[in-house]
PDB file of C-alpha atoms in Angstrom:
ATOM      1  CA  MET A 467     100.509 112.720 112.184  1.00 47.00           C
ATOM      2  CA  ALA A 468     104.006 114.147 112.647  1.00 44.00           C
ATOM      3  CA  ALA A 469     104.460 114.938 108.930  1.00 48.00           C
ATOM      4  CA  GLU A 470     101.945 117.789 109.363  1.00 60.00           C
ATOM      5  CA  GLU A 471     104.062 119.304 112.162  1.00 69.00           C
ATOM      6  CA  GLY A 472     107.137 119.699 110.003  1.00 75.00           C
ATOM      7  CA  PRO A 473     110.235 117.631 109.280  1.00 84.00           C
ATOM      8  CA  GLU A 474     112.214 115.975 112.040  1.00 86.00           C
ATOM      9  CA  GLU A 475     115.994 115.701 111.894  1.00 90.00           C
ATOM     10  CA  THR A 476     118.233 113.238 113.672  1.00 93.00           C
ATOM     11  CA  LYS A 477     121.943 112.639 113.466  1.00 94.00           C
ATOM     12  CA  VAL A 478     123.492 109.326 112.418  1.00 95.00           C
ATOM     13  CA  SER A 479     126.145 108.180 114.901  1.00 96.00           C
ATOM     14  CA  ASP A 480     129.558 106.868 113.843  1.00 97.00           C
ATOM     15  CA  ARG A 481     128.127 103.337 114.346  1.00 96.00           C
ATOM     16  CA  GLY A 482     125.111 104.024 112.085  1.00 94.00           C
ATOM     17  CA  VAL A 483     122.624 104.394 114.936  1.00 94.00           C
ATOM     18  CA  VAL A 484     119.681 106.764 114.494  1.00 93.00           C
ATOM     19  CA  THR A 485     117.358 107.818 117.303  1.00 94.00           C
ATOM     20  CA  ILE A 486     113.676 108.125 116.464  1.00 94.00           C
ATOM     21  CA  PRO A 487     112.364 111.367 117.970  1.00 94.00           C
ATOM     22  CA  ALA A 488     110.103 110.799 120.982  1.00 94.00           C
ATOM     23  CA  ASN A 489     107.096 112.592 119.486  1.00 93.00           C
ATOM     24  CA  LEU A 490     107.274 110.324 116.403  1.00 92.00           C
ATOM     25  CA  ARG A 491     107.584 107.203 118.587  1.00 93.00           C
ATOM     26  CA  ARG A 492     104.489 108.263 120.505  1.00 93.00           C
ATOM     27  CA  SER A 493     102.384 109.315 117.515  1.00 92.00           C
ATOM     28  CA  LEU A 494     103.259 106.159 115.533  1.00 92.00           C
ATOM     29  CA  ASP A 495     103.039 103.893 118.606  1.00 92.00           C
ATOM     30  CA  ILE A 496     106.590 102.594 118.093  1.00 92.00           C
ATOM     31  CA  GLU A 497     107.601 100.376 121.011  1.00 91.00           C
ATOM     32  CA  PRO A 498     110.731  98.393 121.914  1.00 89.00           C
ATOM     33  CA  GLY A 499     110.918  95.302 119.719  1.00 88.00           C
ATOM     34  CA  ASP A 500     109.194  96.916 116.735  1.00 92.00           C
ATOM     35  CA  LYS A 501     111.202  96.901 113.533  1.00 93.00           C
ATOM     36  CA  LEU A 502     111.772  99.526 110.865  1.00 93.00           C
ATOM     37  CA  ARG A 503     111.764  98.524 107.190  1.00 95.00           C
ATOM     38  CA  TRP A 504     113.920 100.863 105.100  1.00 95.00           C
ATOM     39  CA  THR A 505     113.371 101.220 101.340  1.00 96.00           C
ATOM     40  CA  THR A 506     114.629 103.583  98.649  1.00 96.00           C
ATOM     41  CA  ASP A 507     113.214 104.454  95.255  1.00 95.00           C
ATOM     42  CA  GLU A 508     114.985 105.146  91.945  1.00 96.00           C
ATOM     43  CA  GLU A 509     115.451 108.815  92.863  1.00 96.00           C
ATOM     44  CA  GLY A 510     117.140 108.009  96.181  1.00 94.00           C
ATOM     45  CA  ASN A 511     114.180 108.903  98.388  1.00 95.00           C
ATOM     46  CA  LEU A 512     114.150 106.958 101.635  1.00 93.00           C
ATOM     47  CA  SER A 513     110.975 105.650 103.240  1.00 93.00           C
ATOM     48  CA  VAL A 514     110.600 103.884 106.554  1.00 93.00           C
ATOM     49  CA  GLU A 515     107.773 101.517 107.489  1.00 94.00           C
ATOM     50  CA  VAL A 516     107.057 100.532 111.087  1.00 93.00           C
ATOM     51  CA  VAL A 517     106.659  96.762 111.471  1.00 92.00           C
ATOM     52  CA  LYS A 518     104.853  96.015 114.742  1.00 88.00           C
ATOM     53  CA  GLN A 519     106.286  93.137 116.781  1.00 79.00           C
ATOM     54  CA  ARG A 520     103.664  92.536 119.432  1.00 69.00           C
ATOM     55  CA  TYR A 521     102.940  89.433 121.481  1.00 63.00           C
ATOM     56  CA  GLY A 522     100.405  87.212 119.784  1.00 58.00           C
ATOM     57  CA  ALA A 523     101.203  88.643 116.370  1.00 52.00           C
ATOM     58  CA  PHE A 524     101.267  85.181 114.805  1.00 55.00           C
ATOM     59  CA  GLU A 525      98.235  83.614 116.538  1.00 54.00           C
ATOM     60  CA  ASP A 526      96.167  83.737 113.336  1.00 57.00           C
ATOM     61  CA  ASP A 527      99.055  82.649 111.119  1.00 56.00           C
ATOM     62  CA  ASP A 528      97.967  79.954 108.639  1.00 58.00           C
ATOM     63  CA  LEU A 529     101.582  79.130 107.782  1.00 59.00           C
ATOM     64  CA  LYS A 530     102.307  77.249 111.002  1.00 56.00           C
ATOM     65  CA  ALA A 531     104.331  74.080 110.650  1.00 60.00           C
ATOM     66  CA  PRO A 532     102.218  70.960 111.191  1.00 61.00           C
ATOM     67  CA  MET A 533     103.660  69.878 114.535  1.00 59.00           C
ATOM     68  CA  GLY A 534     100.451  68.660 116.152  1.00 59.00           C
ATOM     69  CA  GLY A 535      98.426  70.366 118.827  1.00 58.00           C
ATOM     70  CA  ASP A 536      97.506  74.014 118.899  1.00 57.00           C
ATOM     71  CA  GLY A 537     100.740  75.240 120.460  1.00 56.00           C
ATOM     72  CA  LYS A 538      99.147  75.462 123.905  1.00 55.00           C
ATOM     73  CA  ASP A 539      99.868  71.844 124.801  1.00 58.00           C
ATOM     74  CA  THR A 540     102.917  71.002 126.831  1.00 58.00           C
ATOM     75  CA  HIS A 541     105.133  68.204 125.713  1.00 57.00           C
ATOM     76  CA  ASP A 542     107.524  66.327 127.935  1.00 58.00           C
ATOM     77  CA  ILE A 543     110.497  65.673 125.694  1.00 60.00           C
ATOM     78  CA  ALA A 544     112.723  64.849 128.659  1.00 62.00           C
ATOM     79  CA  GLY A 545     110.587  61.839 129.640  1.00 60.00           C
ATOM     80  CA  TYR A 546     109.609  63.043 133.109  1.00 59.00           C
ATOM     81  CA  GLU A 547     105.882  62.378 132.581  1.00 60.00           C
ATOM     82  CA  GLU A 548     106.355  58.755 133.523  1.00 66.00           C
ATOM     83  CA  ASP A 549     108.663  59.398 136.493  1.00 65.00           C
ATOM     84  CA  PRO A 550     106.604  59.368 139.750  1.00 67.00           C
ATOM     85  CA  ALA A 551     108.906  61.990 141.267  1.00 66.00           C
ATOM     86  CA  PHE A 552     107.629  64.500 138.722  1.00 62.00           C
ATOM     87  CA  THR A 553     103.887  63.889 138.944  1.00 63.00           C
ATOM     88  CA  GLU A 554     101.531  66.531 140.265  1.00 66.00           C
ATOM     89  CA  ASP A 555      99.652  63.977 142.382  1.00 63.00           C
ATOM     90  CA  ALA A 556     101.255  64.149 145.782  1.00 51.00           C
TER      91      ALA A 556
END
């Protein structure tokens, strides 16, 4: 892990933007879309947790709203299912 290699320093821009060093992004598998969770303790120490945001991250989520179906069904809310112009049978 990068902590064994020594500390990394980055500069905070005037807009508060910080760049994560490339070697840390690679070693921690940080990809576009991932989030960082910032926390501080009573002594002012900052810690950062990587929160992965990958496709399919919520497939096993038990907290889904009961909307019927398994999420893979398609629903025609526009009412085109009954219009012969929009049928797949040609």
